[in-house]
Coordinates of N, CA and C in Angstrom, one line a residue:
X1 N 0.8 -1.2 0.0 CA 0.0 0.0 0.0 C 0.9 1.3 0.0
X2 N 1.9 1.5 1.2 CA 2.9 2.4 0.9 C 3.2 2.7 -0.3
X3 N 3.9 1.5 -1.1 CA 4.4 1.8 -2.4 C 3.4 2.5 -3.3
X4 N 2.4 2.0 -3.5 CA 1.2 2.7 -4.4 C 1.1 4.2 -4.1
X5 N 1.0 4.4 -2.7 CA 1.0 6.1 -2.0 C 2.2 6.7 -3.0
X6 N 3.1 6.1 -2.9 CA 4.4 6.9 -3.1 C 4.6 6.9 -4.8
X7 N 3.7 6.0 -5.4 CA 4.4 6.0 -6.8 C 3.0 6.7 -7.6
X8 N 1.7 7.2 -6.4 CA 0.6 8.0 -7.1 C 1.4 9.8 -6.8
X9 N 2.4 9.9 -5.6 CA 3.0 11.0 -4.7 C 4.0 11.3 -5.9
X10 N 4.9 10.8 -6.7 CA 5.5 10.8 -7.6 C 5.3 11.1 -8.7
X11 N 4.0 10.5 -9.3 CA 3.3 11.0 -10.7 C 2.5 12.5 -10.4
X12 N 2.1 13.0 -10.0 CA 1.5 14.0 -9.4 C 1.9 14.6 -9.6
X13 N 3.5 14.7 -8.7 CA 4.6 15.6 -8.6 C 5.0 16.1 -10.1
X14 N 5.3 14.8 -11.0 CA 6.1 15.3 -12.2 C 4.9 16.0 -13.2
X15 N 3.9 15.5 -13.0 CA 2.7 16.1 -13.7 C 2.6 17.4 -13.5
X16 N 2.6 17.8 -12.4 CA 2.5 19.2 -11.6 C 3.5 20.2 -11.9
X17 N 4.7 20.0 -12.1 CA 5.8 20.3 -12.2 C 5.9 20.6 -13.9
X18 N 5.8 19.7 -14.6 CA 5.6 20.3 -16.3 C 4.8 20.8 -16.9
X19 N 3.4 20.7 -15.8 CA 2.6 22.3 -16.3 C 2.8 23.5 -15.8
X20 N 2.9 23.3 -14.2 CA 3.7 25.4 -14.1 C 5.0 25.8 -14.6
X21 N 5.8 24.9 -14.2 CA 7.1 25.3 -14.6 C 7.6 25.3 -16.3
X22 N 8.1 26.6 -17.3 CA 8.0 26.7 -18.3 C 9.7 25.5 -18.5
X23 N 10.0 24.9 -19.3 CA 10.4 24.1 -19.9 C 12.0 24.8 -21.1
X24 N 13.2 24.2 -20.5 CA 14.0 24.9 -21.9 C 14.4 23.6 -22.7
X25 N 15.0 24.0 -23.9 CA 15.4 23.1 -24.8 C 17.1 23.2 -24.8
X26 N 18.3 22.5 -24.3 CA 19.4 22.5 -24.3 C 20.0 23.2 -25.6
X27 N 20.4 24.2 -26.1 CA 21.0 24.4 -27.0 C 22.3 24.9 -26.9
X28 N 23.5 24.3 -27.3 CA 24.6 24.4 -26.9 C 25.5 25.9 -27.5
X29 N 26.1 26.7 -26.7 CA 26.4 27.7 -26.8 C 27.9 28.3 -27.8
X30 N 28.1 26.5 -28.3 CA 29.3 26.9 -29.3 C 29.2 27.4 -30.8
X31 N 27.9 27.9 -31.4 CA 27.7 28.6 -32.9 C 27.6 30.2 -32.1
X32 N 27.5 30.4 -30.8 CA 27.2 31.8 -30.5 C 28.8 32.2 -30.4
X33 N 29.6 31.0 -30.3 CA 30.8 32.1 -29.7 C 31.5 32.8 -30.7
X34 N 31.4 32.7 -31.7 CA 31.9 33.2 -32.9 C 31.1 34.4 -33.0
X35 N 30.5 34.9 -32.2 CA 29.4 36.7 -32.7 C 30.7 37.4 -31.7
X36 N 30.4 38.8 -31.6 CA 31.4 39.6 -30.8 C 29.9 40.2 -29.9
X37 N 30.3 40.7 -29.3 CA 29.1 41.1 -27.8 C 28.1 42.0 -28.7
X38 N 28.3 43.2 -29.5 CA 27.0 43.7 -30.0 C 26.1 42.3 -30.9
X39 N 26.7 41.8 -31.9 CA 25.6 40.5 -32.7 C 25.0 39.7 -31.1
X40 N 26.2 39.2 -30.1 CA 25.2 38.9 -29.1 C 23.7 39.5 -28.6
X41 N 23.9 40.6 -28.6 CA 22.9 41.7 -27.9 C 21.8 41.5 -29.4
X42 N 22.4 41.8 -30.4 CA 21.2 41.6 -31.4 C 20.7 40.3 -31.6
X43 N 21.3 39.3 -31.4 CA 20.9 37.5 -31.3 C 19.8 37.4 -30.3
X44 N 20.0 37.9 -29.0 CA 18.8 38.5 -27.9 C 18.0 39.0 -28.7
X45 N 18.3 40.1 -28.8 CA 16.6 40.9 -29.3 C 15.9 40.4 -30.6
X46 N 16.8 39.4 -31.3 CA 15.9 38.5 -32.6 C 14.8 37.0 -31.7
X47 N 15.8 36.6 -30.8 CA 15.5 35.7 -29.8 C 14.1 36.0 -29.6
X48 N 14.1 37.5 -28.7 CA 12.9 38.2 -28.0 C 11.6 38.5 -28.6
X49 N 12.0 39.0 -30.0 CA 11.1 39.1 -31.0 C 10.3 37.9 -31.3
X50 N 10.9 36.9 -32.3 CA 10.6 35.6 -32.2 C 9.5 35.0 -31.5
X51 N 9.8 35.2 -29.8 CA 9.2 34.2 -28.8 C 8.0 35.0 -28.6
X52 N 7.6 36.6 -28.7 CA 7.0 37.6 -28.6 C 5.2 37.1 -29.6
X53 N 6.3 36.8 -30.9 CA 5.4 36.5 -32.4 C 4.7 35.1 -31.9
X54 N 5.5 34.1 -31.8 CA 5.3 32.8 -31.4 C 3.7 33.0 -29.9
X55 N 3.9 33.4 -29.1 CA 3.0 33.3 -27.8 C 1.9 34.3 -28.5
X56 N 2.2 35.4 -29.2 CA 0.9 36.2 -29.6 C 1.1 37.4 -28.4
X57 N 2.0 37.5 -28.2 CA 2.4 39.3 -27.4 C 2.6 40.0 -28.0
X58 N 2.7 41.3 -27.8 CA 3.2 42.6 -28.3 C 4.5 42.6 -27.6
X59 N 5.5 43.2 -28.6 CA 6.7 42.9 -28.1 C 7.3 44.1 -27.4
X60 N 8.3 44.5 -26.9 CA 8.7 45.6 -26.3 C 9.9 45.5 -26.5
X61 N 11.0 46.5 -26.3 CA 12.5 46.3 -26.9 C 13.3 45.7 -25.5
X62 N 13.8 44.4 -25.5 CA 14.4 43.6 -24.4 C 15.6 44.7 -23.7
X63 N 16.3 45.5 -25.1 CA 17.4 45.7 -24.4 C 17.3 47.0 -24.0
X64 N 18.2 47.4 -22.8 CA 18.3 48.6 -21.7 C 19.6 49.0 -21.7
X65 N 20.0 49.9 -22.3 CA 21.5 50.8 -22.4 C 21.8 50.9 -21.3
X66 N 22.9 50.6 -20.5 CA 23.3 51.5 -19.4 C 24.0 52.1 -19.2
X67 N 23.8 53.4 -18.1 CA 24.6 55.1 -18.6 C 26.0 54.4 -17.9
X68 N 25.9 53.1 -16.6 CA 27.1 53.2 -15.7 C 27.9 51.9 -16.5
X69 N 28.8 52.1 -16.4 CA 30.2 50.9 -17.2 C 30.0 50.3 -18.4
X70 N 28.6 51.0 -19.3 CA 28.4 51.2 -20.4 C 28.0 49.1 -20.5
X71 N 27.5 48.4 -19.6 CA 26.7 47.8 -19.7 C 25.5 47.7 -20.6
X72 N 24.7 46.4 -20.9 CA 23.6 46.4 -21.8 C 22.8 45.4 -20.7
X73 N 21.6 45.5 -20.8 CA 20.7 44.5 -19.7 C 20.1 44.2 -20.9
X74 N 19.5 42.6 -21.0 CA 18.7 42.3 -21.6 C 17.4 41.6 -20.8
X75 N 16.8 42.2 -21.2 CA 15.5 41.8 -20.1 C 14.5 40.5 -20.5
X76 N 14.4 38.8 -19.8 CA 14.1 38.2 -20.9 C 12.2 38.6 -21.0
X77 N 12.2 37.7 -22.2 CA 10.8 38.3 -22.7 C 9.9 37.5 -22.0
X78 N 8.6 38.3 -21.4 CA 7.7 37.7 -20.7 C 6.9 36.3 -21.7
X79 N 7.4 36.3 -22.6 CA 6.7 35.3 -22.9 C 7.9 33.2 -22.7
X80 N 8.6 33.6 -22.3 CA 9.2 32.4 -21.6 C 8.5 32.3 -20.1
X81 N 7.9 32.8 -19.8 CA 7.3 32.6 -18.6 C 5.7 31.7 -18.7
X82 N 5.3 31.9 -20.1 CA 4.5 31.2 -20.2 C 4.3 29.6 -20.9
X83 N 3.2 28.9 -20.7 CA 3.2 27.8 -20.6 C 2.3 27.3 -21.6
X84 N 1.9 27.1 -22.6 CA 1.0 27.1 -23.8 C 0.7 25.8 -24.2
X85 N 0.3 25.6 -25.3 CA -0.3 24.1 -25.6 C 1.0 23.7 -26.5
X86 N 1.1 22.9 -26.7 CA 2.3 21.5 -26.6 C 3.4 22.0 -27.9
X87 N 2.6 22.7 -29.2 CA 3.4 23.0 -30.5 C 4.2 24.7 -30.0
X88 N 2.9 25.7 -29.4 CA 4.0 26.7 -28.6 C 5.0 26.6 -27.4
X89 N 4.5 25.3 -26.4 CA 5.3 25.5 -25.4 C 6.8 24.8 -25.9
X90 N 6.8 24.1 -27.3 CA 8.1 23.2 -28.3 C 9.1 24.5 -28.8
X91 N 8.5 25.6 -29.0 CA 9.0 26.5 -29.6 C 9.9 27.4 -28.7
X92 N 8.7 27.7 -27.9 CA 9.3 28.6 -26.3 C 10.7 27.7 -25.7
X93 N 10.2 26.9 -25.8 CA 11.6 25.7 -25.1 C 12.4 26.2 -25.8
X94 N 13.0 25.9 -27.0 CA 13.8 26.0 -28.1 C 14.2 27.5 -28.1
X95 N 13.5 28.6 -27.9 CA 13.7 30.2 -28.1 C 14.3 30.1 -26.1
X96 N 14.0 29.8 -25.7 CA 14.6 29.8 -23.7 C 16.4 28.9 -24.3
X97 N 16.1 27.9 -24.5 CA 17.4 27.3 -24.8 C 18.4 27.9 -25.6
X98 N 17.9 28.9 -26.4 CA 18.8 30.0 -27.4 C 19.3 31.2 -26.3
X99 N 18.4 31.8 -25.8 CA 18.7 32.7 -24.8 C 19.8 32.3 -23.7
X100 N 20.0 30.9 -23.4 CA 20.5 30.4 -22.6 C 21.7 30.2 -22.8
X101 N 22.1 30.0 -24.2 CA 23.4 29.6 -24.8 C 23.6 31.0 -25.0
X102 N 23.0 31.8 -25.8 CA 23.3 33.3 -26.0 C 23.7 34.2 -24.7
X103 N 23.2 33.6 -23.8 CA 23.7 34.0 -22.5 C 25.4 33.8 -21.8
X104 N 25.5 32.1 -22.0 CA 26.7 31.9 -21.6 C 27.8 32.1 -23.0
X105 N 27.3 32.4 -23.8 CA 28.7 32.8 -24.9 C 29.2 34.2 -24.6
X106 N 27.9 35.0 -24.3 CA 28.2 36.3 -23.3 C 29.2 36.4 -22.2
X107 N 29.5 35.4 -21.6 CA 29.9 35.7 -20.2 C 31.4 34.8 -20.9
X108 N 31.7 33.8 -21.8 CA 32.6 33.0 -22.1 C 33.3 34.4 -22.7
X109 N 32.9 35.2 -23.2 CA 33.1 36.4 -24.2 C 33.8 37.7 -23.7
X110 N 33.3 37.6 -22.3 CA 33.2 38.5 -21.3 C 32.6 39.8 -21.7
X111 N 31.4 39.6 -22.1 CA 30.7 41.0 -22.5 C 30.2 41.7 -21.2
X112 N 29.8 43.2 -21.4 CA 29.0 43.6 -20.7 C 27.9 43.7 -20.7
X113 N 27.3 42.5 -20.8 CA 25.4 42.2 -20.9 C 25.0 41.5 -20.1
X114 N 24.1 42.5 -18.7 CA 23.7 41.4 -17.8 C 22.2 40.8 -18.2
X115 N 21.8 39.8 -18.1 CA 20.5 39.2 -18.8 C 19.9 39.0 -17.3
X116 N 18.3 39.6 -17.3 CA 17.8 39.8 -16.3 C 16.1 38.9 -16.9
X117 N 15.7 37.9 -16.0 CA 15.4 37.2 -16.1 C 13.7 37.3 -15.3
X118 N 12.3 37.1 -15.9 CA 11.5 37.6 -15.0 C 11.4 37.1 -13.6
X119 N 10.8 37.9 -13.1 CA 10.5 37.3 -11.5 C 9.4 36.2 -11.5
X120 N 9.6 35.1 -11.0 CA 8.6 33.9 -10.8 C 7.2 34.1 -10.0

């Protein structure tokens, strides 16, 4: 009986877990390292756009100039936060997974782009 408890306590969990939580797609960061930090920053805001069109948002411009150490923020797009039916949430994965790698070829690169991520 225990066992049954724990392996209904289990499915639950993972069921629960891949509908709130938005989903990324691993995409590996080694075709980004070849951009120099501005194509990075533009690879972001194509990323942003993209995922924007995809969910059916209006898009707004991800990136934020900054006046101090001449930083860039990229702000990601609220539409990785969302969770959609199975062919948009395949896409969103895939545009989160680009962001992701676009992220660490940033930091492998040492740009100054901090990527700021929504609040949960």
């Amino acid at each position: 009986m225990h066992i049954l408890a724990a392996v209904i306590v289990i499915i639950l969990a993972s069921c629960g877990s891949g509908l709130a939580e938005p989903r990324s797609t691993y995409v590996p960061p080694f075709p980004y390292l070849r951009f120099d930090c501005p194509q990075l920053v533009q690879e972001a805001r194509a990323v942003s756009s993209r995922s924007a069109k995809v969910a059916g948002l209006q898009q707004s411009d991800p990136i934020v100039n900054g006046n101090e150490n001449n930083s860039t923020t990229i702000r990601w797009p609220k539409a990785f936060s969302l969770v959609g039916d199975s062919s948009i949430a395949d896409k969103l994965a895939l545009m989160r997974g680009q962001m992701i790698a676009i992220e660490e070829a940033s930091v492998r690169r040492q740009c100054s782009i901090q990527f700021q991520r929504a609040p949960a």
